[in-house]
Structures are given as C-alpha cells and as structure tokens.
Coordinates of C-alpha atoms and ligand atoms in Angstrom, one line a residue:
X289 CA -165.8 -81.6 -12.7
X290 CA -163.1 -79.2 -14.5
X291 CA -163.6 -75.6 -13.6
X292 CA -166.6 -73.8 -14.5
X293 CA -164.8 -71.8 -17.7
X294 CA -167.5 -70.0 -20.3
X295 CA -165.9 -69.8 -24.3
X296 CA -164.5 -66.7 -26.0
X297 CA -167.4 -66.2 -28.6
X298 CA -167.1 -65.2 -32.2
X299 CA -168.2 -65.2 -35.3
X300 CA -167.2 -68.0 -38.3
X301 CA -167.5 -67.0 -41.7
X302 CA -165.5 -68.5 -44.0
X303 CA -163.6 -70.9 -41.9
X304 CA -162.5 -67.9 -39.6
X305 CA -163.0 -66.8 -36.3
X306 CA -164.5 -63.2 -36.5
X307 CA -164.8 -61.0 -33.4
X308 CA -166.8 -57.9 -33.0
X309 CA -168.6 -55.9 -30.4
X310 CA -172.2 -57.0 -29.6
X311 CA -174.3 -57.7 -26.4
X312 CA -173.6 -59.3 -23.2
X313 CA -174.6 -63.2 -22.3
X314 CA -175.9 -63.2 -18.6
X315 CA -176.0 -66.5 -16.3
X316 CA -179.4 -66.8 -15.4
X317 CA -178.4 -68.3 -12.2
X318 CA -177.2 -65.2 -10.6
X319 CA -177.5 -62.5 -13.4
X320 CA -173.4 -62.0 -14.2
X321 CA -172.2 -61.3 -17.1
X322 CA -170.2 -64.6 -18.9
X323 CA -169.2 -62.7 -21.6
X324 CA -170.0 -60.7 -25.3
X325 CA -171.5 -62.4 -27.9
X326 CA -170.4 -60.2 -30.9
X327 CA -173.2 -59.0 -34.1
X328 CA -172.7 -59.5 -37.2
X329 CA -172.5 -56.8 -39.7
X330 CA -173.8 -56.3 -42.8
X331 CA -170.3 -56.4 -44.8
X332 CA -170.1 -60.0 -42.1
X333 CA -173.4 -61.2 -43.8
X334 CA -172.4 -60.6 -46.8
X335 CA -168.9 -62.4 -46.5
X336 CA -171.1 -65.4 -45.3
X337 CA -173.1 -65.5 -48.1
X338 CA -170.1 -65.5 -50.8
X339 CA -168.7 -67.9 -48.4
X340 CA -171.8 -70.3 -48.3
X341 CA -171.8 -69.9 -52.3
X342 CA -168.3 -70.8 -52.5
X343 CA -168.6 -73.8 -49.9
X344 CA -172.0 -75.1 -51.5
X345 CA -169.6 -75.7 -54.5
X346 CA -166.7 -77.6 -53.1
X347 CA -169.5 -79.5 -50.4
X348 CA -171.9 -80.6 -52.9
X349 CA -168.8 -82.5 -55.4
X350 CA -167.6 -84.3 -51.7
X351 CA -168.8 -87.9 -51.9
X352 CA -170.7 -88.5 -49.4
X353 CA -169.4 -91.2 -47.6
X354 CA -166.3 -88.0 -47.5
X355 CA -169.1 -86.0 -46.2
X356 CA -170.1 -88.4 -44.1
X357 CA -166.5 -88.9 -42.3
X358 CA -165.9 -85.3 -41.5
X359 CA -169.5 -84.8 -40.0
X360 CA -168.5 -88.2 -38.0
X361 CA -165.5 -86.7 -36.5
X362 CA -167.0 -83.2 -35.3
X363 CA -169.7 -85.4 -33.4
X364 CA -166.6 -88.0 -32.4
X365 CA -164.9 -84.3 -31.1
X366 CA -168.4 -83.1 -29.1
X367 CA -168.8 -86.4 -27.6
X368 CA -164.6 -86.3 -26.4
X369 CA -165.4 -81.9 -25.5
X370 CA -168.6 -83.3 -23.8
X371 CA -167.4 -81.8 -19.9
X372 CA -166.2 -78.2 -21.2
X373 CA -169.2 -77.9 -23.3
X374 CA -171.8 -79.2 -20.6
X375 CA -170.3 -76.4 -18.3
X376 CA -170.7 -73.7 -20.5
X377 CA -174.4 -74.6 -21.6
X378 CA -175.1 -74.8 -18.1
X379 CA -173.9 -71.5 -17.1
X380 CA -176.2 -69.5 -20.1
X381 CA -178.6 -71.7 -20.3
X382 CA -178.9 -73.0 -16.5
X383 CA -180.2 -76.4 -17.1
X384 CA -178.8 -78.9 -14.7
X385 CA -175.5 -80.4 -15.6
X386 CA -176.6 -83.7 -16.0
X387 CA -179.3 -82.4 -18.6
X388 CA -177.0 -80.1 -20.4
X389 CA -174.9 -83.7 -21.0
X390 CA -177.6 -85.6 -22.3
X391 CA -178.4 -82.7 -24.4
X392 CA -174.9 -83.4 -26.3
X393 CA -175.4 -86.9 -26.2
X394 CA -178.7 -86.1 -27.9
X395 CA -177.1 -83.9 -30.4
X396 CA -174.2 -85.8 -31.7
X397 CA -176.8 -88.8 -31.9
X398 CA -178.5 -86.3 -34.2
X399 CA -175.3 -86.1 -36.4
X400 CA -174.4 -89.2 -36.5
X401 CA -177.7 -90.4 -37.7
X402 CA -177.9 -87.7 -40.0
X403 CA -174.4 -88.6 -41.7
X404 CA -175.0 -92.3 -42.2
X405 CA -178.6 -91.1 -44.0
X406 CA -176.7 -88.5 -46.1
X407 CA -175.2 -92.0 -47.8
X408 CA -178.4 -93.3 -48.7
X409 CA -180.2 -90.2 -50.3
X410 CA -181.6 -92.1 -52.9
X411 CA -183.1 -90.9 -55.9
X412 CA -185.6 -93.3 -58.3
X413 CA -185.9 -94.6 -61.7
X414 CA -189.2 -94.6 -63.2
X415 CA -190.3 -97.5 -65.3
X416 CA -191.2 -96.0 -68.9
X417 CA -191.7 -96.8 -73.0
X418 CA -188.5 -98.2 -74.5
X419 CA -185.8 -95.7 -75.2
X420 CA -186.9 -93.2 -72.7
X421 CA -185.5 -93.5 -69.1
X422 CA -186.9 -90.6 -66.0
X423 CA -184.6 -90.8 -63.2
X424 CA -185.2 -88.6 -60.3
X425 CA -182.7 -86.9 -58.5
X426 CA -182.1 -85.8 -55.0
X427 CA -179.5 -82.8 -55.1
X428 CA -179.1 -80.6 -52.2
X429 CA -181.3 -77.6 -52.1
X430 CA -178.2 -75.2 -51.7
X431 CA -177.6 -72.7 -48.6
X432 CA -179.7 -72.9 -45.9
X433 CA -180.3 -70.0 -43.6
X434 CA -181.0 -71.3 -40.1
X435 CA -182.2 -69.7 -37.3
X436 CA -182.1 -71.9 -33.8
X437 CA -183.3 -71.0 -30.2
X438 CA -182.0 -70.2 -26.7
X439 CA -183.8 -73.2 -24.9
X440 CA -181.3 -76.2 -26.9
X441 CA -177.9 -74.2 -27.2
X442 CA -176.0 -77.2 -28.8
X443 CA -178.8 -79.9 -30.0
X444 CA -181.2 -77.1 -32.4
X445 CA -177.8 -76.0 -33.7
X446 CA -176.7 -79.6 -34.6
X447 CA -180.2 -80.4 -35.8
X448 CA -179.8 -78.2 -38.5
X449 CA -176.3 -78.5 -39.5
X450 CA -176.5 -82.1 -39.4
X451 CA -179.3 -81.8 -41.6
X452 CA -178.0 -79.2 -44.1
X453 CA -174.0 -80.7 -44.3
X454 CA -175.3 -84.3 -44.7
X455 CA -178.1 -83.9 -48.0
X456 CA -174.4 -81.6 -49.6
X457 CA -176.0 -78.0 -48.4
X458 CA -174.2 -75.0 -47.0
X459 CA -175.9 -73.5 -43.9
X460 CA -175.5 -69.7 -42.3
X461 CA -176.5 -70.7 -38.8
X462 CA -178.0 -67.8 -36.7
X463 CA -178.0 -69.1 -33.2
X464 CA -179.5 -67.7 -30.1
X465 CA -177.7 -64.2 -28.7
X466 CA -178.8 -65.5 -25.1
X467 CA -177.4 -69.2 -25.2
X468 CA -174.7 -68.6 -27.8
X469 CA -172.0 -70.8 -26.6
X470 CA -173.4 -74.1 -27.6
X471 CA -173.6 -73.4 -31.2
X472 CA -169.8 -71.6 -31.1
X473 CA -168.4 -75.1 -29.4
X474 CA -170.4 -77.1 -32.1
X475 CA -169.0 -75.1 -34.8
X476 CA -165.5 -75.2 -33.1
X477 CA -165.8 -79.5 -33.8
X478 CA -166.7 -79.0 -37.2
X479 CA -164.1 -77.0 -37.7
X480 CA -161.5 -79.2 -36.0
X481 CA -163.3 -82.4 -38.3
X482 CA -162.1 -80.9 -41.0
X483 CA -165.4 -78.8 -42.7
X484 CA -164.2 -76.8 -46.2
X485 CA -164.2 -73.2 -45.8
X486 CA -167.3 -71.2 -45.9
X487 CA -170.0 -75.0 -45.6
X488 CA -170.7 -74.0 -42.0
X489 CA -171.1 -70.3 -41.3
X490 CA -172.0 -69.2 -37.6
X491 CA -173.0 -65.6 -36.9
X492 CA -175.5 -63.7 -34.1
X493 CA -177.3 -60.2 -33.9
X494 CA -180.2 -58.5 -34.0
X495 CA -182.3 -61.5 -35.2
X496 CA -184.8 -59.2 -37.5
X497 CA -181.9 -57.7 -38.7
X498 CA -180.2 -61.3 -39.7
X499 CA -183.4 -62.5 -40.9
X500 CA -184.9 -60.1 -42.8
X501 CA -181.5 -59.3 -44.8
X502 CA -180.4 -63.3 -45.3
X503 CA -183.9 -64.8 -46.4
X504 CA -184.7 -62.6 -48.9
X505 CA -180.7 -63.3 -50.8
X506 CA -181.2 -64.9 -53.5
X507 CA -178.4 -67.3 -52.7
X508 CA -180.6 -68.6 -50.3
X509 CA -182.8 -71.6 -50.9
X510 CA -183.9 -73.0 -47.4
X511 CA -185.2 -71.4 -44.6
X512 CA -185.5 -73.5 -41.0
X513 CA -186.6 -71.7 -38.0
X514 CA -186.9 -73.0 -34.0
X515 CA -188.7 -70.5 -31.7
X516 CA -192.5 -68.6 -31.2
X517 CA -195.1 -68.9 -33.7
X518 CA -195.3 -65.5 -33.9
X519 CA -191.9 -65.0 -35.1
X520 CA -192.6 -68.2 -36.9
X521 CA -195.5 -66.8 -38.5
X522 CA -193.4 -63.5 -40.0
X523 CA -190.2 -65.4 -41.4
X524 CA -192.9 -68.1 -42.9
X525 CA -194.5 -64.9 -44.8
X526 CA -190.9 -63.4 -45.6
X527 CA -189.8 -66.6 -47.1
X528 CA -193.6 -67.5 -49.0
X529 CA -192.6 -63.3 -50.7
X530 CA -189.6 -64.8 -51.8
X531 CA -190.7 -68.0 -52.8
X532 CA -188.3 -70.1 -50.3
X533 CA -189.4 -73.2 -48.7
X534 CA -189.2 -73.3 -45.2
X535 CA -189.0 -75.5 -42.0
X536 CA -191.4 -73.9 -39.2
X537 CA -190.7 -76.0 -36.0
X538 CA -192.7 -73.6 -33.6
X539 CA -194.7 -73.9 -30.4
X540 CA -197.0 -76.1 -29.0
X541 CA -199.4 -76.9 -25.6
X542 CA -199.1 -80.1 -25.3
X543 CA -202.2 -82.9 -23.9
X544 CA -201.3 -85.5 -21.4
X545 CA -204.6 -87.5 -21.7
X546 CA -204.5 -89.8 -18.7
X547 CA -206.9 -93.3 -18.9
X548 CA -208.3 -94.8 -15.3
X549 CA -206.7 -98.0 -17.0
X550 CA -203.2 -96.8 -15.5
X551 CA -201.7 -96.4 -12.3
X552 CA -202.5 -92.8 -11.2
X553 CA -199.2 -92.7 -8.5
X554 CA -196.6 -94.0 -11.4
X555 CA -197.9 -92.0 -14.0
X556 CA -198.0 -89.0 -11.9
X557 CA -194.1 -89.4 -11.2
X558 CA -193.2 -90.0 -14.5
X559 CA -195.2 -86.8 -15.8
X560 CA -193.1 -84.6 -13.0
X561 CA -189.9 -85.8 -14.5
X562 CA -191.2 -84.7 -18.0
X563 CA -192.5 -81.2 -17.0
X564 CA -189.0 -80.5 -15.2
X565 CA -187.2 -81.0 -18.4
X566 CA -185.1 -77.8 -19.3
X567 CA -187.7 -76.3 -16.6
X568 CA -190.4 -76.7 -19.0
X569 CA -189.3 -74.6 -21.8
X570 CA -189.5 -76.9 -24.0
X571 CA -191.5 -76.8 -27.1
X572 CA -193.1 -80.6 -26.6
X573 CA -193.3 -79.9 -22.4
X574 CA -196.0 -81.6 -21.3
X575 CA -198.7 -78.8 -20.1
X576 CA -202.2 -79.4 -20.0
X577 CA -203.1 -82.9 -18.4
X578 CA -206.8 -84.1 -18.9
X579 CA -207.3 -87.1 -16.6
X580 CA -209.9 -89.6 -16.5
X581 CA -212.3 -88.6 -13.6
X582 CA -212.5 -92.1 -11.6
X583 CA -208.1 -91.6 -10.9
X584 CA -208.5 -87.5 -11.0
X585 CA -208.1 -86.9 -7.5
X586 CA -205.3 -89.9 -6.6
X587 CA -203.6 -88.4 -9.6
X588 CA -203.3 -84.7 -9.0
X589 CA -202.4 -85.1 -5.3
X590 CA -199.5 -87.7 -6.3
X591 CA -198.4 -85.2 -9.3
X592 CA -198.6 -82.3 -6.5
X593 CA -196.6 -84.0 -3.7
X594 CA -194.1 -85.3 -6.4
X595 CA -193.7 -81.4 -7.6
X596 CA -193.0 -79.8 -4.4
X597 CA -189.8 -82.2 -3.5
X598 CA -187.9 -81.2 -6.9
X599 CA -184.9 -79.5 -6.2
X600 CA -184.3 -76.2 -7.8
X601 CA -181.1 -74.0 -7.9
X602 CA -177.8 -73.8 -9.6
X603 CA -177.5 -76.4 -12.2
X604 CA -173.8 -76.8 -12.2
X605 CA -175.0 -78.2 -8.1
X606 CA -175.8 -81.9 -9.8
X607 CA -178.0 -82.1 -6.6
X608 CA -180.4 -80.3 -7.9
X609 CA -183.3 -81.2 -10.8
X610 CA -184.6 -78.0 -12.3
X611 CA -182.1 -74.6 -12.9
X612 CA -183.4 -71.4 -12.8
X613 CA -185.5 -70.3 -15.9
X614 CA -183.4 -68.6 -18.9
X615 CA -184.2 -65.1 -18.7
X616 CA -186.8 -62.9 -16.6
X617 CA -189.2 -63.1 -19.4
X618 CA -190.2 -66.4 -18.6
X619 CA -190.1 -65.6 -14.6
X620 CA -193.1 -62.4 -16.2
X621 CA -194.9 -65.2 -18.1
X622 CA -195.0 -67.6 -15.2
X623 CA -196.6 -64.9 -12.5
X624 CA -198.9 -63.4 -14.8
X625 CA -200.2 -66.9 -16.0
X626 CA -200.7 -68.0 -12.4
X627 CA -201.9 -65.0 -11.3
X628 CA -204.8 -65.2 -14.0
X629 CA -205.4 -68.5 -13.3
X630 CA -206.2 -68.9 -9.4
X631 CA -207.6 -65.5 -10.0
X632 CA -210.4 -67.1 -12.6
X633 CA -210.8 -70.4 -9.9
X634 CA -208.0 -72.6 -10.5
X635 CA -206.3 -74.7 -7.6
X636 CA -202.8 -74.0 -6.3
X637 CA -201.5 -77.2 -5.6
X638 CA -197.6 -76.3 -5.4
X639 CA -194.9 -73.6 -6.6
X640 CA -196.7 -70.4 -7.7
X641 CA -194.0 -68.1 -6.8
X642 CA -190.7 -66.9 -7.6
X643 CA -187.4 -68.4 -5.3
X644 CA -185.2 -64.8 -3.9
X645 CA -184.3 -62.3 -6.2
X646 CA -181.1 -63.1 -7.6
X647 CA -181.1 -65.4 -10.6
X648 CA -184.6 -66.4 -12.2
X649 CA -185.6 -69.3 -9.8
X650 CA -189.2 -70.4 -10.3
X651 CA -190.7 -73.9 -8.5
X652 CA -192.1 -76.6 -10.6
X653 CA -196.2 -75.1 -10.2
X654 CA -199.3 -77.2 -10.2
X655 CA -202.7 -76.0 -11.0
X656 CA -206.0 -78.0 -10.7
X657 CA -209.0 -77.5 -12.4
X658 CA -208.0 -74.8 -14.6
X659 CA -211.1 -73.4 -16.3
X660 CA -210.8 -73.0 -20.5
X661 CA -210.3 -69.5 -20.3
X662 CA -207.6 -68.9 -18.3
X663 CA -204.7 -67.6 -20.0
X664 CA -202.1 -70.6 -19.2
X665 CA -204.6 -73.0 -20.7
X666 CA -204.6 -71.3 -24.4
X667 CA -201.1 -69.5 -24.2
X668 CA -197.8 -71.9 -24.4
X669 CA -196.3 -71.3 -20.4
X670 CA -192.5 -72.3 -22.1
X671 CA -192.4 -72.7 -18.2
X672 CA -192.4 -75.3 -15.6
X673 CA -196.5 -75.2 -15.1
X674 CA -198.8 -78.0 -15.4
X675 CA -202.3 -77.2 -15.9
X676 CA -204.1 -80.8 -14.3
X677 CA -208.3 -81.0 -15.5
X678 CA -210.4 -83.6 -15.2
X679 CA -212.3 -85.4 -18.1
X680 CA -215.1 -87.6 -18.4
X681 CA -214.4 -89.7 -21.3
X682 CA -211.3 -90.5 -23.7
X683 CA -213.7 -89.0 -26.5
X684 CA -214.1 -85.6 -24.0
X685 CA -210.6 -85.8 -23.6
X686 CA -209.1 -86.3 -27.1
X687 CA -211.5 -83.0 -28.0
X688 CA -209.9 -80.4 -25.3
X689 CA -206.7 -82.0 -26.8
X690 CA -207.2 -80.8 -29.9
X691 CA -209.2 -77.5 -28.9
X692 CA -206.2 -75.1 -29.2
X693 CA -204.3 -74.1 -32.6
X694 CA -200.8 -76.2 -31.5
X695 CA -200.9 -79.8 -32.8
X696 CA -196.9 -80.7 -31.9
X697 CA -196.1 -83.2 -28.8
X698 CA -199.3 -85.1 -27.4
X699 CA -199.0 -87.9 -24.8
X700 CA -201.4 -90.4 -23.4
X701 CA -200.8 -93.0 -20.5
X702 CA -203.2 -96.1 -21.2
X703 CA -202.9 -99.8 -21.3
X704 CA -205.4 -100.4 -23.7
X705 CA -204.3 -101.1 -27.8
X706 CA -208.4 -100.0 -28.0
X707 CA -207.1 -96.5 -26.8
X708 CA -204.3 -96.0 -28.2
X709 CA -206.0 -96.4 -31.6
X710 CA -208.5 -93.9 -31.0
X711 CA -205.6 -92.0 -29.7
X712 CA -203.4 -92.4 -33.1
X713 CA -206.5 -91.5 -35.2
X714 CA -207.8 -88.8 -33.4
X715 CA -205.1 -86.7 -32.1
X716 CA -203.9 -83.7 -34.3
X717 CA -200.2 -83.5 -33.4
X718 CA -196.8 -84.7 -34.9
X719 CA -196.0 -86.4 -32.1
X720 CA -197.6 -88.9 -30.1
X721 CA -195.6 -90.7 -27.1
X722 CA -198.0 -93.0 -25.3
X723 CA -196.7 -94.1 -21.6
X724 CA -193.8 -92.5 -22.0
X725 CA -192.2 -88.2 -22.7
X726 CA -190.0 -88.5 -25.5
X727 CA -191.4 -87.1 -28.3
X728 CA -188.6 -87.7 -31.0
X729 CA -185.3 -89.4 -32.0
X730 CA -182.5 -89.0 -34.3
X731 CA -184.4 -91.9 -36.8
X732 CA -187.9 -90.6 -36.1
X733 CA -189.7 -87.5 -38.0
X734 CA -189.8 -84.6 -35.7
X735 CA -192.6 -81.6 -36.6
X736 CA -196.2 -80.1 -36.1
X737 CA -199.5 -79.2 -37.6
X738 CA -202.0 -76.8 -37.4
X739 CA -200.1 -73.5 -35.9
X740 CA -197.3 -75.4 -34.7
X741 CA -195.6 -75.5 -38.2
X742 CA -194.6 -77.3 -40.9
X743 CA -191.2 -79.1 -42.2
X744 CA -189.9 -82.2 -40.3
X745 CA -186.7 -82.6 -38.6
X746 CA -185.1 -85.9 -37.5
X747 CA -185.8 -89.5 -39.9
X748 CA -185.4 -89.4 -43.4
X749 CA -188.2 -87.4 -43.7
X750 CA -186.0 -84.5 -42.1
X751 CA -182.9 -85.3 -45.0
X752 CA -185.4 -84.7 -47.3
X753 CA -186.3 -81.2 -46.9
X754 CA -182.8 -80.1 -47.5
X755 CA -182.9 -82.1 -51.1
X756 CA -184.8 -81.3 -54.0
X757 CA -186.2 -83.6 -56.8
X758 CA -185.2 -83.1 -59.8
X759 CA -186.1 -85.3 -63.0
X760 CA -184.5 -86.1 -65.3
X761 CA -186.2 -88.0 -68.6
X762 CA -183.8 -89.4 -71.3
X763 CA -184.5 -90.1 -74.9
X764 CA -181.8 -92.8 -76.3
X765 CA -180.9 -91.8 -79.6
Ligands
LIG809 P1 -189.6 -64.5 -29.1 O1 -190.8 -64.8 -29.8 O2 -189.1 -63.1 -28.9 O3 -188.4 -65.3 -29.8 C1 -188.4 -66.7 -30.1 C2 -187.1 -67.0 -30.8 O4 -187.1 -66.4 -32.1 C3 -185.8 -66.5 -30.1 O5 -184.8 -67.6 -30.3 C4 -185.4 -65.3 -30.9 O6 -184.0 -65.1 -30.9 C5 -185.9 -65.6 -32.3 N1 -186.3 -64.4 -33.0 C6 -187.1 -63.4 -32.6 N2 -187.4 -62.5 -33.6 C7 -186.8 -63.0 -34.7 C8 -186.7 -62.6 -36.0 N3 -187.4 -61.5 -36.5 N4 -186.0 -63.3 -36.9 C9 -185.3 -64.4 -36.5 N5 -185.4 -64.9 -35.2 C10 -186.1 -64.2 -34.3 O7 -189.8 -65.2 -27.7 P2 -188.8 -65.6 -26.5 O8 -189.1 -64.8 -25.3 O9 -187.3 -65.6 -26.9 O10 -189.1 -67.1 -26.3 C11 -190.4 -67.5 -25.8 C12 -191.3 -68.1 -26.7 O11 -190.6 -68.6 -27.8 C13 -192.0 -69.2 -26.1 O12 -193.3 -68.9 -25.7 C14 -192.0 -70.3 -27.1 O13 -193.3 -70.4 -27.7 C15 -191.1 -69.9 -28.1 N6 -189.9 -70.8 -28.3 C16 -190.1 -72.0 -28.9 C17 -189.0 -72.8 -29.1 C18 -189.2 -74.1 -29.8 O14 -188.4 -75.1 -29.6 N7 -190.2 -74.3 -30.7 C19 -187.8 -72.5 -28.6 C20 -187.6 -71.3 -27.9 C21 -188.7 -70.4 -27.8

C-alpha cells in the first residue's frame, strides 16, 4: 500500500482550481487535522453559476456518444487512481480500506452506466391525424445544484455528476466539508477526461449558506440532495418556493423481516456483515430486525456472538472490519440511543460502549427486545446498532415494518415465492432486497417514499430526472 498521503483541497469553478481559507478536515481515527477544506464565497458562487451557464451551452451541443467518451475516461482515470484515492477516503471518512475500494469500484460502475444510458435518452413520437406529427423530446433540465453527504465521499458525488453530465446538464456540486476529499479526486478525473470548462463545478462551505443562495438562482433548474430528512425537508420547501424540482434521497430505518423458513445461524451472519457496512451509517443500514418467533432466540444469540468478534479500529489496518464512526456526533447518538433503550427494558446483547478516547471507536451493538418507544426504534441510529424483536406472524411483521415515516431499504430473508409476494405488495419502501443487503445498482432505480423522499437515482429512471419532456406537435404545410 503507497503511503498514507491526504489531497491538497480546492475549489473548481470554471475549470480552475480555487483555493481559500475555510475549516479544518479531522481523521476520525485519531482526531488530527488532514488538512483545510476551503469555503466558497459569494463572488466563488457566483463565478460558478456564470460558469455552469456557460458550460450548459457548450455540454448540451456535445453528441452524446462525445459526452459519453469523456465521462468514460474520468471513471477509466478513478478506476487507474483507485489506491491514492482509497487512502485518502479512508483517512476522513475511516471506513476500512477494503470498503473505501469497493466504494470506487461502486462509483465508477455508477458512471459508466450512466454514460452508456446518456446515448439512449430517447424521446417518442406520437401517432396522430395526417399532417400533424407530436414528437417528444428529452432535453436536459439545465444546471443542477447538488448537495452530497459525508458518509459516501466519492460514490454520492459520482451519483450525481454521472447523472447530471450524461442527460447534457451542468452541475454545481456541494460536497460534504467533513469528507471532502472524495469529491476533489473525482473532480480531479473529470478534469483530466477532458470535461469543458465550467460543466462540473465543485465548491464547499457553510452548507445553508451554499444552499440557500444557489437554489433560489434562477439559473438553476434541478435540485438533488443526500443527507437528514430534516435538512431534506427545508431545501424540498426552498426549492417547491422557487418552483424547482428536486431529488430528496433522505433517511430511512430500515426492517429486516426474518421468516422461520430460513436458517437462523446463516442469516444471522449475513445480517452482521450488512450492519458493519460504513459502520452503519448508511442510509439503507439494516436496523430494526423483526424475526419470526419459532427461530427468535437461535437467531439473536448467533447475530450477538457474530457482533462481538468484528474487528474495529484504524481502517487503513485491512485487519480490521468496521473504522471508527465519522465524527463524535454519531459517538452522542449512539450512547444516548442505547442509554434510552436498556433504560426503557431492552437487552444488551454486545457493544454498548465507546472503545478509548482517541478517535470515535464505537462496537457493533446488539439490542433485544427493544420496546416501540424507545428512541433508537423510531429515530434513524446512522450507527452500527441493530435493534432485534420478535414477531408473531409475517402479517405482524410487515405492519411494524411499515409503522415509522421512512419507507427506503427493507429486507426479508425467506424461502418462500408465497412470502416474498406478500412482501413485494405490502412493504412501503423503494427498495426491497430479499436474502440478500444490497439495496441498489448502477441499472436499478434507487429512492424512497413516505418521509424518506422522492426522485430516483440509479436505472433509467434516475437519467430521467435530469431531462425534461418537451413536445413538440407539427402541422405540415
Ligand atoms: P445533518 O442533518 O446536520 O446534515 C445532513 C447532511 O446535510 C450533511 O451532509 C450536511 O452537510 C448537509 N446539510 C446540513 N444542512 C444543510 C443545508 N442547510 N443545506 C445543504 N446541506 C445541508 O446531520 P449529520 O449529523 O451531518 O448527519 C446525520 C444524519 O444525516 C443521519 O441521522 C442521517 O439521517 C442523515 N444522513 C443521511 C444520508 C443519506 O445517505 N441519506 C447521508 C448522510 C447523513
């Protein structure tokens, strides 16, 4: 492995590298500083906007199969810069190496799919009298203002951008000021692919600041936001003022309903390596796991022992399986929730407190018959906690499911096609992965319902909401 080595980080507006003063990026595996991600100004803003404008322009007259090779070679670039960039999302992030590798693997599968789609953004021709022809078109909506998250530093970013570049939009990306790196290195390949000028604008700040000057712009036409529902919640009304369409991909809780028609030892393993992903802070992390009550008890102690040998420390050790968490935020959330918890009767089975004092080191934490009210169960954790309940019946089972507002990632272990058609019909999510945790790929449609948003990402339903249809009907004279 080269030497751990963190990025200078700056701002790109324009095809430029910007710096400027701003706020320090800490490693959350031992609280030093890596470096200073820089804000953004208002006069930077601005140039981004007249930038985006001006790229929109040239971006939107590129063929797309043009389009297509430049977005090709900046995932071609990530995949060659894969060791560097692993190593830095590792250090502000903390996710074990091996994860923070996948990650770009994930994300320049993202791109790649996205810029074969952009190709095939078809539009339609509508049968009509004779003389008249309606074709609809598919143009791209125009800039997009993007705002990703600290938990995916590089595959949120490249979500969006792939998204934006390949339907012929411009995109002022506001990535996370606590995981910066990962959108600077993705911007760096794009730049290196050969992007025009001002297409693919990166910038950082005081988020309400960013967000509450760029949506409102009337230059911008797209809104796509990754993180809380609360903050979800305020953007979604800033952009309905303005009358911009947005993307909402926001929190969620998600069920693991487990059948007695499984084996409760396997399925218990496999759930452990889902809840360690990215330590659990993960928007589709599985959370709350409602198990049939004839494997209840084999299932829980399996899940337990399973969770107390996971390996937790520095992620750049590729010994270990879960980092430390991503900021002492989530280290506040996890001991509050679990203090609330066993305090209103629920079971510690494993974890349940922080590990030292240096770095934000918390234990993969298992708690059994966690009663309704108990803040973890209605609250997202965004931390590695599994809530394990028992259930009576599928129907019992499929209605604590869908008891809370979230309705993102659900998952079910069963061998039965009977169940996992009353699953597909009665679980209110986006996402249902039955006997297995991943919730999306690059070809499948990524989103929510109910409080967990709206707007897809991912499939061609994700290309889509960076077009707009327009028609067009035509008289022959
Ligand atoms: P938070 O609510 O303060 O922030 C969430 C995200 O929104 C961050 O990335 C932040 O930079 C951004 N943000 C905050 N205010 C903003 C504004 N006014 N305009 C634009 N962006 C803004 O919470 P947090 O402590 O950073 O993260 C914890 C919570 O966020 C979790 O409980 C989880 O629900 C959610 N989260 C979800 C995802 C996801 O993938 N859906 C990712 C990260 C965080």
């Amino acid at each position: 492995m080269p030497m751990p080595t963190y990025p200078e980080l700056q701002l790109f507006i324009a095809g430029e590298w910007r710096r400027a003063d701003g706020q320090p990026v800490l490693n959350p595996a031992d609280e030093s500083v890596l470096a200073t991600v820089p804000h953004a100004t208002r006069a930077d803003l601005d140039a981004a906007l007249t930038a985006a404008q001006d790229g929109l322009r040239v971006w939107r007259q590129t063929s797309p199969a043009k389009r297509a090779d430049i977005i090709l070679k900046a995932a071609r670039l990530a995949r060659e810069r894969i060791e560097e960039m692993a190593i830095a999302m590792t250090l502000e992030q903390g996710k074990p190496i091996a994860q923070s590798r996948l990650e770009i693997l994930r994300g320049c599968d993202i791109i790649e799919w996205d810029a074969a789609e952009g190709r095939r953004v078809y539009g339609r021709v509508i049968p009509s009298e004779p003389g008249m022809r309606h074709t609809v078109l598919r143009q791209p909506i125009g800039v997009v203002a993007a705002f990703s998250p600290w938990n995916f530093p590089m595959s949120s970013p490249a979500r969006k951008v792939a998204g934006a570049l390949s339907a012929g939009c411009a995109i002022i990306l506001k990535a996370s000021e606590e995981t910066p790196a990962g959108a600077v290195q993705l911007v760096r390949a794009f730049q290196d692919a050969g992007v025009p000028p001002g297409v693919l604008n990166l910038v950082f700040g005081t988020p309400s600041e960013i967000s509450e000057y760029l949506i409102p712009q009337p230059a911008v036409r797209l809104v796509t936001f990754t993180g809380s529902i609360p903050v979800g919640k305020r953007l979604a009304a800033l952009a309905g003022q303005h009358m911009k369409p947005a993307i909402m991909e926001l929190g969620g809780h998600a069920p693991v309903i487990v059948c007695d028609d499984v084996d409760p030892a396997a399925s218990a393993a496999t759930s452990v390596i889902g809840k360690t992903r990215n330590a659990g802070q993960v928007c589709v992390s599985p959370t709350r796991f409602y198990v049939q009550e004839a494997i209840y008890e084999k299932f829980t102690d399996a899940f337990a022992a399973k969770a107390r040998e996971v390996k937790v420390g520095d992620g750049l050790d590729p010994a270990n399986q879960m980092g430390p968490l991503a900021n002492y935020r989530r280290i506040e959330t996890m001991e509050a929730m679990v203090a609330d918890a066993t305090a209103k009767g629920a079971r510690l089975l494993a974890g349940g407190s922080r590990i030292g004092n240096r770095g934000y080191f918390y234990p993969l934490t298992v708690l059994a018959d966690v009663p309704d009210d108990a803040r973890a169960m209605r609250e997202e954790p965004f931390g590695p906690l599994a809530l394990i309940n028992a259930v009576g019946s599928l129907d019992e089972a499929i209605e604590k499911a869908n008891a809370l507002p979230y309705g993102l990632a659900a998952y079910a272990f069963t061998r039965s096609a009977r169940n996992v058609d009353r699953l597909a019909e009665g679980i209110e999510a986006g996402n249902l992965s039955i006997n297995h945790f991943v919730a999306s790929i690059a070809e499948t449609p990524f989103g929510g319902v109910k409080e967990s948003g709206y707007g897809r990402e991912g499939g061609t339903e994700g290309l889509e909401c960076y077009t707009v249809a327009k028609n067009v009907s035509h008289l022959v004279m």
